[in-house]
mmCIF file of C-alpha atoms in Angstrom:
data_model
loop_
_atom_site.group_PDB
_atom_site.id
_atom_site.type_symbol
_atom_site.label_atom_id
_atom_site.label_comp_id
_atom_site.label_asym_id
_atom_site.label_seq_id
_atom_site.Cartn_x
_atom_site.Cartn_y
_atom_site.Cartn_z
ATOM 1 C CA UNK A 8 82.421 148.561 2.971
ATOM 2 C CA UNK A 9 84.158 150.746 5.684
ATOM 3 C CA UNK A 10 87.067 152.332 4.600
ATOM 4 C CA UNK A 11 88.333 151.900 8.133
ATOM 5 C CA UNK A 12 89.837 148.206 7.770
ATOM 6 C CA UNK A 13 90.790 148.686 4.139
ATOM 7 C CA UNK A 14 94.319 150.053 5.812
ATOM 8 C CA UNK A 15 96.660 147.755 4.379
ATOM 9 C CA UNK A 16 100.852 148.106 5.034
ATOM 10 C CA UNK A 17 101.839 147.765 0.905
ATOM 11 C CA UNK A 18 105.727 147.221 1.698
ATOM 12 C CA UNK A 19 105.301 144.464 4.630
ATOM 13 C CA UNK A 20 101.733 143.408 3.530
ATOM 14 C CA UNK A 21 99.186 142.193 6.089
ATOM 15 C CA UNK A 22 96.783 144.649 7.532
ATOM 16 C CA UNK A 23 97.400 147.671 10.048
ATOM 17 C CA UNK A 24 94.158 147.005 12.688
ATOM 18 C CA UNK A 25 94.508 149.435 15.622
ATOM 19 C CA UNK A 26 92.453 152.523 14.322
ATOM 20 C CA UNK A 27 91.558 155.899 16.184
ATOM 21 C CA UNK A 28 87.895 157.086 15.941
ATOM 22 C CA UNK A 29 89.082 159.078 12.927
ATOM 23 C CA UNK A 30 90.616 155.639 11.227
ATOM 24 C CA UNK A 31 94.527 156.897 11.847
ATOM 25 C CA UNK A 32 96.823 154.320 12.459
ATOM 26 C CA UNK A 33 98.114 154.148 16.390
ATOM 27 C CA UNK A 34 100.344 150.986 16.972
ATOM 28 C CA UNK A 35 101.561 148.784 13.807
ATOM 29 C CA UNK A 36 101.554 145.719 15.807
ATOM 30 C CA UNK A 37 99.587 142.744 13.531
ATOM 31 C CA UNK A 38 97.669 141.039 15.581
ATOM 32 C CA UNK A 39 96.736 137.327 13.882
ATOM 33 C CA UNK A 40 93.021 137.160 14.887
ATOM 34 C CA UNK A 41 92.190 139.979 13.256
ATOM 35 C CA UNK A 42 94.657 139.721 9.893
ATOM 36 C CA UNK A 43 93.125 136.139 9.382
ATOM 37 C CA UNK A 44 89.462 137.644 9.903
ATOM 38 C CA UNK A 45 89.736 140.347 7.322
ATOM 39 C CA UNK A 46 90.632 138.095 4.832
ATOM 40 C CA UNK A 47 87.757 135.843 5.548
ATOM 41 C CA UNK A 48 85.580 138.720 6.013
ATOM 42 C CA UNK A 49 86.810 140.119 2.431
ATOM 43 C CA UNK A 50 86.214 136.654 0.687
ATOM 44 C CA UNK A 51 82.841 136.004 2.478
ATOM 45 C CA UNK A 52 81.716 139.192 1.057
ATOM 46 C CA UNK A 53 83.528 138.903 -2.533
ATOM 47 C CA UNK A 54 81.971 134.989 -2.558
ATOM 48 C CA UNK A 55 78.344 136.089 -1.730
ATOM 49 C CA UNK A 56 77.359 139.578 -2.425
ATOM 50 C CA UNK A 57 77.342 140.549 -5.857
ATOM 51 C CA UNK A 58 77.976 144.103 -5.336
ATOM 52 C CA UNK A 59 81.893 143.159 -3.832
ATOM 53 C CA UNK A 60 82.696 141.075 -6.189
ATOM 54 C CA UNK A 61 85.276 143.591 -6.539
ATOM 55 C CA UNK A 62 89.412 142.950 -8.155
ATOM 56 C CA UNK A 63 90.239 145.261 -5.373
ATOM 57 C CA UNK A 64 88.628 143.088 -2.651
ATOM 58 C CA UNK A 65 89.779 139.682 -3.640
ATOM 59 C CA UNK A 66 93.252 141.279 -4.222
ATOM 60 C CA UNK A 67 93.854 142.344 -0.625
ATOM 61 C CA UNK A 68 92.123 139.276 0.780
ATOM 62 C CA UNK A 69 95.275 137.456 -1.141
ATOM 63 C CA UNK A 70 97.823 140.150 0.006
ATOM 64 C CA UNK A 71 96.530 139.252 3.720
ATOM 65 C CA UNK A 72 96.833 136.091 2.578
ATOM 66 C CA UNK A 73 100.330 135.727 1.858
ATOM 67 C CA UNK A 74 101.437 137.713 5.060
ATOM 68 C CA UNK A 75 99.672 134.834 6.862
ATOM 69 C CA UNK A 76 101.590 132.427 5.000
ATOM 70 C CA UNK A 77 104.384 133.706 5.414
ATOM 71 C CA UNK A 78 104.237 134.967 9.276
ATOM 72 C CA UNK A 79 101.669 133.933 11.132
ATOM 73 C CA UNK A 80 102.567 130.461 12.289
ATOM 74 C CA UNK A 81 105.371 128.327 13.253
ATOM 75 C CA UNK A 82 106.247 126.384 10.134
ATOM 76 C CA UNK A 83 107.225 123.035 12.299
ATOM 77 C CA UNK A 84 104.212 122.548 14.881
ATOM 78 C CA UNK A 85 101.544 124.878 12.763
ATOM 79 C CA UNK A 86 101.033 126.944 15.922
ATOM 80 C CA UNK A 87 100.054 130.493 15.528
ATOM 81 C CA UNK A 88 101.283 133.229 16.852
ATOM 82 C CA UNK A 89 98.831 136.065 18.454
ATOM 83 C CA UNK A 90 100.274 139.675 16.981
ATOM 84 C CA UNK A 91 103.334 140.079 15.076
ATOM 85 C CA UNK A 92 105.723 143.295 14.682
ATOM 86 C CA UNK A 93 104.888 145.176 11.415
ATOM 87 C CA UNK A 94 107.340 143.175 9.503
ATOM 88 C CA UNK A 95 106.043 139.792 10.512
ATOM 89 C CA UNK A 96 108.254 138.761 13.741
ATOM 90 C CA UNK A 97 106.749 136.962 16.416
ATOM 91 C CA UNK A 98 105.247 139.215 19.451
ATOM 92 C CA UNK A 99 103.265 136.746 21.416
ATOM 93 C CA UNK A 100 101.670 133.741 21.151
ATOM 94 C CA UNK A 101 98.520 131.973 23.018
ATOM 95 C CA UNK A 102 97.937 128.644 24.396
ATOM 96 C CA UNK A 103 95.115 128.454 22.668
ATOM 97 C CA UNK A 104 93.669 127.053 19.054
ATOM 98 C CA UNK A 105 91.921 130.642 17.894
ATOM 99 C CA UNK A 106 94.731 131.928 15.769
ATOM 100 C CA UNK A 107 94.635 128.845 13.968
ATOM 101 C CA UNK A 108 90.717 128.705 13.496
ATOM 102 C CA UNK A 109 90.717 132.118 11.882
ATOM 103 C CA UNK A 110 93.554 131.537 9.921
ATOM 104 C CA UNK A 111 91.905 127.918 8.589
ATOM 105 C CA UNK A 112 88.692 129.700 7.669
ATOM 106 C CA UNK A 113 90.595 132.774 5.959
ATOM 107 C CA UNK A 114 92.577 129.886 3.810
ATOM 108 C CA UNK A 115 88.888 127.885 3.653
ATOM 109 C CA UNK A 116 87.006 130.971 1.895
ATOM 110 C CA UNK A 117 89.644 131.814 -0.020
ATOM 111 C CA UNK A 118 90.368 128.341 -1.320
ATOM 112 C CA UNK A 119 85.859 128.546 -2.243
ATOM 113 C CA UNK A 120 86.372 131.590 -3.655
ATOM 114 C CA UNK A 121 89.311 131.272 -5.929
ATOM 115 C CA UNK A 122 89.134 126.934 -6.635
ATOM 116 C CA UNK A 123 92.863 127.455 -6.057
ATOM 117 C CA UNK A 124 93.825 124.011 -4.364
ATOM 118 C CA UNK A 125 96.914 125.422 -2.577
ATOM 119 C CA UNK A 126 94.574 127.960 -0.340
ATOM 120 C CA UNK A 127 92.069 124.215 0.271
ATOM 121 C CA UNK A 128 95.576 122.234 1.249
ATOM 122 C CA UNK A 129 96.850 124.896 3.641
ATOM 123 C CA UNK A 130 93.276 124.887 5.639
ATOM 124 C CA UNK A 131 92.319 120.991 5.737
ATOM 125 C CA UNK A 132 96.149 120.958 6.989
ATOM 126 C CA UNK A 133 94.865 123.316 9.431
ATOM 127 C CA UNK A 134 92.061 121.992 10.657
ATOM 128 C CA UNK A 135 93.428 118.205 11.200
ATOM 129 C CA UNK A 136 96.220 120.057 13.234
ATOM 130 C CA UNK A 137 93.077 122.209 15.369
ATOM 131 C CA UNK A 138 91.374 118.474 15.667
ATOM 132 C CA UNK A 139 94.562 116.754 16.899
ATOM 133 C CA UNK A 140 95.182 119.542 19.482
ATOM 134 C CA UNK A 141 92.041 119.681 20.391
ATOM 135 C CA UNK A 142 90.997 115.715 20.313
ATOM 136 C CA UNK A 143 94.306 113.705 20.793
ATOM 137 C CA UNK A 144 97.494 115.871 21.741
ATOM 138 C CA UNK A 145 97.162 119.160 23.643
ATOM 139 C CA UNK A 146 101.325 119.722 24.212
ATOM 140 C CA UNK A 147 101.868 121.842 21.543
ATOM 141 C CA UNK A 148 99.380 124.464 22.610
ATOM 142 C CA UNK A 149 99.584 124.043 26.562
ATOM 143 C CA UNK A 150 101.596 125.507 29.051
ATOM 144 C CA UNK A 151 102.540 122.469 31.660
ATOM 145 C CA UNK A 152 99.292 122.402 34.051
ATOM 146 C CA UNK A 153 100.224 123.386 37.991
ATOM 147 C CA UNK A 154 98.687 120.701 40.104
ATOM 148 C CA UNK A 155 96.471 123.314 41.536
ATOM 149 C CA UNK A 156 94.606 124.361 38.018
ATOM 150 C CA UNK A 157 91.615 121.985 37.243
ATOM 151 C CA UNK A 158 91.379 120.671 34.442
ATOM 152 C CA UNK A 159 88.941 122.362 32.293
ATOM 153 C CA UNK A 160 86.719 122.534 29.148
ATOM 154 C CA UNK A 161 85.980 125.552 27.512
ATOM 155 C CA UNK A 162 82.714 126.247 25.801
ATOM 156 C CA UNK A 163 84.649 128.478 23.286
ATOM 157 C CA UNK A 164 86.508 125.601 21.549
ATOM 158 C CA UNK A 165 84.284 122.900 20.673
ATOM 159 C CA UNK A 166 81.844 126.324 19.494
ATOM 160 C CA UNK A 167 84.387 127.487 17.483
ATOM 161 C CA UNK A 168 85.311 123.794 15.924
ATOM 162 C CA UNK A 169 81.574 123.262 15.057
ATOM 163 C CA UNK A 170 81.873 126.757 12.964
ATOM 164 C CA UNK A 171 84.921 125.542 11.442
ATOM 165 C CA UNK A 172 83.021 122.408 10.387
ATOM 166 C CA UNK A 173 80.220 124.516 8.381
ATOM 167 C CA UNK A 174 83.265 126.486 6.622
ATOM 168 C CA UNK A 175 84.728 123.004 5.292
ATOM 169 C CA UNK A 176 81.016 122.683 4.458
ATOM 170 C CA UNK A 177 80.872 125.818 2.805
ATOM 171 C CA UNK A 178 83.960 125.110 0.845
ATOM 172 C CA UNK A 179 83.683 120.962 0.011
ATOM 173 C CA UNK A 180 81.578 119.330 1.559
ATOM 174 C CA UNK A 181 83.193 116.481 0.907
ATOM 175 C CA UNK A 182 86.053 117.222 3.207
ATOM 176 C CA UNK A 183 83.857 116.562 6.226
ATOM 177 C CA UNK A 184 84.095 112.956 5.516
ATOM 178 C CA UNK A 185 87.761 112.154 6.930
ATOM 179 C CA UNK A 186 86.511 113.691 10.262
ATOM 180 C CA UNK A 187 84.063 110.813 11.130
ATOM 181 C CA UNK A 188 81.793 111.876 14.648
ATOM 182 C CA UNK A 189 83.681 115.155 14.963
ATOM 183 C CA UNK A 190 80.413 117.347 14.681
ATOM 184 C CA UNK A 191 78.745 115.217 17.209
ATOM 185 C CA UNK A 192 81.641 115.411 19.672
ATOM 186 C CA UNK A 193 81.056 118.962 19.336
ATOM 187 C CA UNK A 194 77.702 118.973 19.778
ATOM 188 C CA UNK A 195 78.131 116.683 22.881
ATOM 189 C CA UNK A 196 81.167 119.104 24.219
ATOM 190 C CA UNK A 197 78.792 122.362 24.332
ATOM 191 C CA UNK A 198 76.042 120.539 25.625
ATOM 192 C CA UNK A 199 77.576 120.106 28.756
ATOM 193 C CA UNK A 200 78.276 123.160 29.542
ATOM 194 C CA UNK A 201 73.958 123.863 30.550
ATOM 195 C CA UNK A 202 73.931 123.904 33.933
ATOM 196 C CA UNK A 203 71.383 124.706 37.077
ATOM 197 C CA UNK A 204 69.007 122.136 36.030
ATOM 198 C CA UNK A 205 69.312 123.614 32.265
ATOM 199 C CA UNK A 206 68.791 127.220 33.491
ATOM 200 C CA UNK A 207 72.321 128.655 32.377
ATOM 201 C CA UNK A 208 74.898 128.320 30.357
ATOM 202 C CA UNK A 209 78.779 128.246 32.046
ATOM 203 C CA UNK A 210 81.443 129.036 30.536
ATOM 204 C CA UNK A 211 84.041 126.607 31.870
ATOM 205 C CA UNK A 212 83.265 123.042 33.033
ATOM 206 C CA UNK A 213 85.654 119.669 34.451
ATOM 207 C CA UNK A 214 85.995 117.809 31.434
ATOM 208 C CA UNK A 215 83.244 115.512 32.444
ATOM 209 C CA UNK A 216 80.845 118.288 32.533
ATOM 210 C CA UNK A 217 80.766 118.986 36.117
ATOM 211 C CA UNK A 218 80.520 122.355 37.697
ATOM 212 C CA UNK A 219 83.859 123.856 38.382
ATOM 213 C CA UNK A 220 84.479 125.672 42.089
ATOM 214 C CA UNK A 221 85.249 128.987 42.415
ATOM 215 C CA UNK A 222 84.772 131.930 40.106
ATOM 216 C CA UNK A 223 86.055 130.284 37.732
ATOM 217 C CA UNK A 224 83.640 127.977 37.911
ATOM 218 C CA UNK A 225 80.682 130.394 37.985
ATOM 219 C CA UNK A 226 81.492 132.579 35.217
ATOM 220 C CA UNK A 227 78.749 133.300 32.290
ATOM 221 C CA UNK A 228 79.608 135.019 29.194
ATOM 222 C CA UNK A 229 75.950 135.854 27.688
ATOM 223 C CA UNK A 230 77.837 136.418 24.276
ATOM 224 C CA UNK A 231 79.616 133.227 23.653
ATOM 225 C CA UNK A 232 76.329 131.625 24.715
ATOM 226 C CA UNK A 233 74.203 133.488 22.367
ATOM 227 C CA UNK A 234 76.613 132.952 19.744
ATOM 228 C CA UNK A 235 76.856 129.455 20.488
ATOM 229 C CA UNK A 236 72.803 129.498 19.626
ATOM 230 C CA UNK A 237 73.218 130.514 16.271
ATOM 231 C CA UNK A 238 76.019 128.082 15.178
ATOM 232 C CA UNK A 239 73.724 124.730 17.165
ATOM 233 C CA UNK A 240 70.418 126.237 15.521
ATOM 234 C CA UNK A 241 72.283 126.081 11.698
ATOM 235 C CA UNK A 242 73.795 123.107 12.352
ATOM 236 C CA UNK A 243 70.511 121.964 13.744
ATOM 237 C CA UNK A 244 68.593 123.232 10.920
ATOM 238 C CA UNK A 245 70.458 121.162 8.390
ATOM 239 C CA UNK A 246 70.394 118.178 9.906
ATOM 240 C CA UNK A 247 66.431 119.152 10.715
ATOM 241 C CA UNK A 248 66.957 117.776 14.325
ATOM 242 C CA UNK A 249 64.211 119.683 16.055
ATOM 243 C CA UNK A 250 65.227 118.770 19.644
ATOM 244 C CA UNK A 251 68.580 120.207 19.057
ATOM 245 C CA UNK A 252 66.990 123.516 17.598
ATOM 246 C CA UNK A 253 64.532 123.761 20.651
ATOM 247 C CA UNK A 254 67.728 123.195 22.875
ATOM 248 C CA UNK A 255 69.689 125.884 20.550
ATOM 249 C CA UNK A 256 67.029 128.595 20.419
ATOM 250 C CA UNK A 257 65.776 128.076 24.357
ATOM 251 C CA UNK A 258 68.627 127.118 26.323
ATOM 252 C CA UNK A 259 71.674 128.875 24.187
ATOM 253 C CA UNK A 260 69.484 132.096 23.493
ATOM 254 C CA UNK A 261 67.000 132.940 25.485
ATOM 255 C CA UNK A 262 68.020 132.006 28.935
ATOM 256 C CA UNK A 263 71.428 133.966 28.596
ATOM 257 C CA UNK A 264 69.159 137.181 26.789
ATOM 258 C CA UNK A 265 67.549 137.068 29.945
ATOM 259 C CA UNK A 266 69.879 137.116 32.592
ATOM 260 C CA UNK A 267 72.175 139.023 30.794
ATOM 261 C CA UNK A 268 70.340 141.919 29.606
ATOM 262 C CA UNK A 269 70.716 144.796 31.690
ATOM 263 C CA UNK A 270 67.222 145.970 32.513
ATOM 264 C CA UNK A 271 68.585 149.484 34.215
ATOM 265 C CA UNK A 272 70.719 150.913 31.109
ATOM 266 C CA UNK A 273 69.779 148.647 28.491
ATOM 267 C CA UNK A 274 72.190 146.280 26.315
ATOM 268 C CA UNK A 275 73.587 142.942 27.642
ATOM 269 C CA UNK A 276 76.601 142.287 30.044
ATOM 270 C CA UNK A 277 79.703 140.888 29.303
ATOM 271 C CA UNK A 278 80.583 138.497 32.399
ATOM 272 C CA UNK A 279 78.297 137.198 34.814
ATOM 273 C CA UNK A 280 78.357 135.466 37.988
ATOM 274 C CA UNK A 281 75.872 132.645 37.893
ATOM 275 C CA UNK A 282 75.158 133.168 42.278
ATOM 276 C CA UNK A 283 75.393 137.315 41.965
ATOM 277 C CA UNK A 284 78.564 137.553 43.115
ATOM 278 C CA UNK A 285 80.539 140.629 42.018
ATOM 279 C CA UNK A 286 82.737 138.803 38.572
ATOM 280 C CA UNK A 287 85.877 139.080 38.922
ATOM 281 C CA UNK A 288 86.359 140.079 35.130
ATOM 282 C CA UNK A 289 87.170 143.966 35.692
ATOM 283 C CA UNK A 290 85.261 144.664 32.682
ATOM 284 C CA UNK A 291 82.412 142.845 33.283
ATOM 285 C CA UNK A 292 79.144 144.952 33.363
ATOM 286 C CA UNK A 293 80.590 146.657 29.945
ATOM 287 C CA UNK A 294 78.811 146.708 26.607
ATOM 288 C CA UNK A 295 81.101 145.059 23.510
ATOM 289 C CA UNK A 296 80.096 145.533 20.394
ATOM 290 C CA UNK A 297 80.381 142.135 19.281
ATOM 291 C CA UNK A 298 77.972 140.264 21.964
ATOM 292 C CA UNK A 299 75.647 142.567 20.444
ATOM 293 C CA UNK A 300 76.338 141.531 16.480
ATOM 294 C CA UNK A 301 76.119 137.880 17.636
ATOM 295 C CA UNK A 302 72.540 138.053 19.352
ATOM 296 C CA UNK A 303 71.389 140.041 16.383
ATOM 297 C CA UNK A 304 72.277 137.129 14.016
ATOM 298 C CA UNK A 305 70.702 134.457 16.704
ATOM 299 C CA UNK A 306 67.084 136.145 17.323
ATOM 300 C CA UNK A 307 66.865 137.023 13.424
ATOM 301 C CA UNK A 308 67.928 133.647 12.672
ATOM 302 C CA UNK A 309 65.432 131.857 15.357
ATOM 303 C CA UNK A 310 62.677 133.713 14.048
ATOM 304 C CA UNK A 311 63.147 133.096 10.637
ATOM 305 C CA UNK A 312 63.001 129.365 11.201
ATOM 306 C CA UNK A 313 59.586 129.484 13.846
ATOM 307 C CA UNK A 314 58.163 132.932 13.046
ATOM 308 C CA UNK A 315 57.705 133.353 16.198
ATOM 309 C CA UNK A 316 57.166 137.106 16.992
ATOM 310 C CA UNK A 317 58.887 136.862 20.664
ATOM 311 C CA UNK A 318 62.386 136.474 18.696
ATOM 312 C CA UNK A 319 61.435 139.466 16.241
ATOM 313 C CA UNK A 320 60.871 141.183 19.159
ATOM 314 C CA UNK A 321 63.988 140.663 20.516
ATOM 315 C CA UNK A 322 66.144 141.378 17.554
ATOM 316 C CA UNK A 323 64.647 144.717 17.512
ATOM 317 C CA UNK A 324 65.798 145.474 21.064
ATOM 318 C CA UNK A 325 69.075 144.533 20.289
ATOM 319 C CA UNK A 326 69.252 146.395 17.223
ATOM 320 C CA UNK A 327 67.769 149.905 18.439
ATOM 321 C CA UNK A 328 70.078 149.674 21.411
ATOM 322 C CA UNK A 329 73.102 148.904 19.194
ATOM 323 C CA UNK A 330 72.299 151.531 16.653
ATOM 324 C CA UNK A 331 71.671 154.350 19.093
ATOM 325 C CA UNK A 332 74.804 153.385 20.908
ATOM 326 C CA UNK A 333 77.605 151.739 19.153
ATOM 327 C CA UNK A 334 77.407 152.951 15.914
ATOM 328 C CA UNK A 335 79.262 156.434 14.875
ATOM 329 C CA UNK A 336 77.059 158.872 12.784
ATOM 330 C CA UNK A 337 79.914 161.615 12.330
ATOM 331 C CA UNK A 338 83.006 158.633 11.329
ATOM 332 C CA UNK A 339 81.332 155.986 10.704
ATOM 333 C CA UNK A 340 82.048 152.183 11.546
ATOM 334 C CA UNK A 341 81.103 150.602 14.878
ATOM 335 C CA UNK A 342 83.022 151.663 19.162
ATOM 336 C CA UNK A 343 83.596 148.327 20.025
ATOM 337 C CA UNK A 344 83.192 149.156 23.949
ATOM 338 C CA UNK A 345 80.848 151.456 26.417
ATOM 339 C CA UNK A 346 80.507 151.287 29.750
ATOM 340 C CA UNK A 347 77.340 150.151 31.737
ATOM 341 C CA UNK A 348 75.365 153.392 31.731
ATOM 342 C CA UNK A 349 76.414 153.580 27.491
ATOM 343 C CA UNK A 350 78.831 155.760 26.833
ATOM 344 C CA UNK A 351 81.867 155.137 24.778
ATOM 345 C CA UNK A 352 84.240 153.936 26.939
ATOM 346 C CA UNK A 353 87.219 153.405 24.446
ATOM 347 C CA UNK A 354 87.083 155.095 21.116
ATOM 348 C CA UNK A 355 89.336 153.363 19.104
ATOM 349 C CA UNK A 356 87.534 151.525 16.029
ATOM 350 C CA UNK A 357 90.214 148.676 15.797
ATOM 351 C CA UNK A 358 92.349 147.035 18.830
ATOM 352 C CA UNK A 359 94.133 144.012 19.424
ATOM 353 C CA UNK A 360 90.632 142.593 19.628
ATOM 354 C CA UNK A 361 88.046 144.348 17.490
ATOM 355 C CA UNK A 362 88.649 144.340 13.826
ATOM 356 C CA UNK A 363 86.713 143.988 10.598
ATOM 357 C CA UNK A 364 84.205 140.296 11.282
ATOM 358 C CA UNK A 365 82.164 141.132 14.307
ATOM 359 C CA UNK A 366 79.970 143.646 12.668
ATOM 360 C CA UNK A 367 80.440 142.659 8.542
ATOM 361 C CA UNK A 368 79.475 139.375 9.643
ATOM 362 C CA UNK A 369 76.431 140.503 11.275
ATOM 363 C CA UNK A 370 75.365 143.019 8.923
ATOM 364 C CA UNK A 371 75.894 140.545 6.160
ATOM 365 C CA UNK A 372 73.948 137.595 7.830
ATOM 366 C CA UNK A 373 71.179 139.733 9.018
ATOM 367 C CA UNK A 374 71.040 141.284 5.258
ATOM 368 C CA UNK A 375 70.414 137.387 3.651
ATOM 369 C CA UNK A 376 67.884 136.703 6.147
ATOM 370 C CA UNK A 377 65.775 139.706 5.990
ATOM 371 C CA UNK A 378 65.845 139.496 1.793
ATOM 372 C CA UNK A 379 64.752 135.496 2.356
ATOM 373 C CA UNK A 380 61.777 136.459 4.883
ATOM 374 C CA UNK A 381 60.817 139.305 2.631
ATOM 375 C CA UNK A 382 60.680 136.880 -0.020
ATOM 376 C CA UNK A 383 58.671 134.188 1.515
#
């Protein structure tokens, strides 16, 4: 493990997450994403890898743990905040349910890893307040709507609630039963957002899954559609619903691969504009680390369910581009961000948005699969 994210601030707990190239600490601001992540990260590795099943490992996932108890979210709605001074006071929060999914799965593999019911309480408390936000009662996490702002579905949540539905899984299955159709009303949410007679996936839809106008409207995010892929294909894949998979693996992974790889410097955009107009996401044609990680897990993950040597193929791409650009010989741990031609762009190894999941996850996914295919 890196040594990178192990920083951890002993007298206020929780974890320090902007890092220099070097790992040095440059801002102390806790930023919720990333605090809840490490602790899942921690326990996903202590739970399924011999080799960190480690005191030290399952001792700061708790530490991270209780700051997050303790700080992280309003104690009368549940909302969480987004970053936090050093000592736990409220910086900013979203209007938005990602805080709280990160913190429900860092509670979720804790509560598998330990069998300690107070960690299971706090993230089925969680999730039926992410389900009633996102399902019944929005006011809580919405800023009043100005009669000029569409209304609008995101793929990102119902993608995010169907992962959140595999890490009840992962913890009790049995916990899935109080939700009734939810995964299907996921399943039906990201659906609509294939567009262009199934050609592409947008990123924002009307809530009837109509095209939106405007840039808004034409935005792809190759990323969020690849990673989208991999959570429909292993949802898919346990409910052996081979249309779905075909839908997962072609539509969710392949089409986006396409368009979005840049063919010129290598490595796949971060916005699009599904008619070619210039995005209007200023850091659209950059590299992020993390669209990378996801696509890794997808291709690996399609081709070890059709051995089908196009996927292979693709994986590799990904991964020789990835490991001849992101990754840091001299420091180790992953840049998070390079610009179109491939240099680093921003140095830092931990930000307000890049922390310790993006790459563990992927490394650790991508490790299982390989040792399963080179079993078969």
């Amino acid at each position: 493990m890196s040594a990178y994210f192990f920083h951890f601030a002993v007298y206020y707990r929780g974890f320090f997450n902007c890092l220099t190239t070097d790992g040095k600490v440059f801002d102390d601001q806790k930023h919720v994403w990333l605090q809840a992540r490490q602790v899942w990260t921690y326990m996903r590795l202590y739970n399924e890898f011999e080799r960190f099943k480690k005191p030290e490992i399952l001792d700061a996932a708790k530490r991270g743990a209780v700051f997050l108890q303790k700080y992280a979210k309003n104690p009368s709605t549940y909302k969480c905040y987004l970053a936090l001074t050093r000592d736990g006071k409220p910086v900013r929060m979203q209007k938005t349910v990602f805080s709280e999914c990160f913190y429900m799965m860092a509670m979720s593999e804790l509560a598998r890893g330990t069998g300690e019911q107070s960690f299971k309480d706090e993230a089925i408390k969680m999730m039926d307040r992410i389900v009633h936000w996102l399902r019944v009662d929005n006011t809580d996490i919405n800023l009043p709507d100005y009669a000029g702002i569409p209304p609008t579905s995101s793929l990102a949540e119902p993608m995010m609630l169907l992962c959140l539905i595999q890490q009840l899984k992962d913890m009790d299955p049995a916990s899935l039963d109080k939700y009734g159709d939810l995964p299907q009303w996921c399943i039906q949410q990201i659906l609509m957002h294939i567009q262009r007679d199934g050609k592409y996936i947008l990123e924002n839809v009307s809530p009837e899954g109509k095209e939106l106008p405007g840039s808004h409207g034409r935005v792809m995010t190759p990323g969020h559609s690849i990673e989208a892929g991999w959570f429909l294909l292993q949802y898919a894949i346990q409910q052996n619903d081979e249309s779905l998979k075909n839908t997962a693996i072609q539509k969710f992974m392949i089409n986006p691969f396409e368009y979005g790889w840049d063919n010129e410097y290598g490595g796949i955009f971060y916005f699009m504009d599904v008619d070619g107009f210039p995005p209007v996401q200023l850091e659209s044609d950059m590299k992020l680390w993390w669209v990378h990680n996801e696509s890794m897990i997808s291709f690996l993950m399609a081709y070890k369910e059709t051995g089908d040597q196009a996927h292979l193929d693709r994986f590799a791409k990904i991964f020789d581009y990835s490991y001849s650009h992101f990754v840091d010989e001299e420091n180790g741990e992953w840049y998070g961000y390079l610009n179109r031609q491939g240099p680093v762009s921003l140095s830092f190894k931990g930000g307000p948005w890049k922390g310790c999941f993006h790459v563990p996850r992927c490394l650790l996914m991508c490790e299982k699969m390989l040792k399963q295919l080179c079993n078969k």
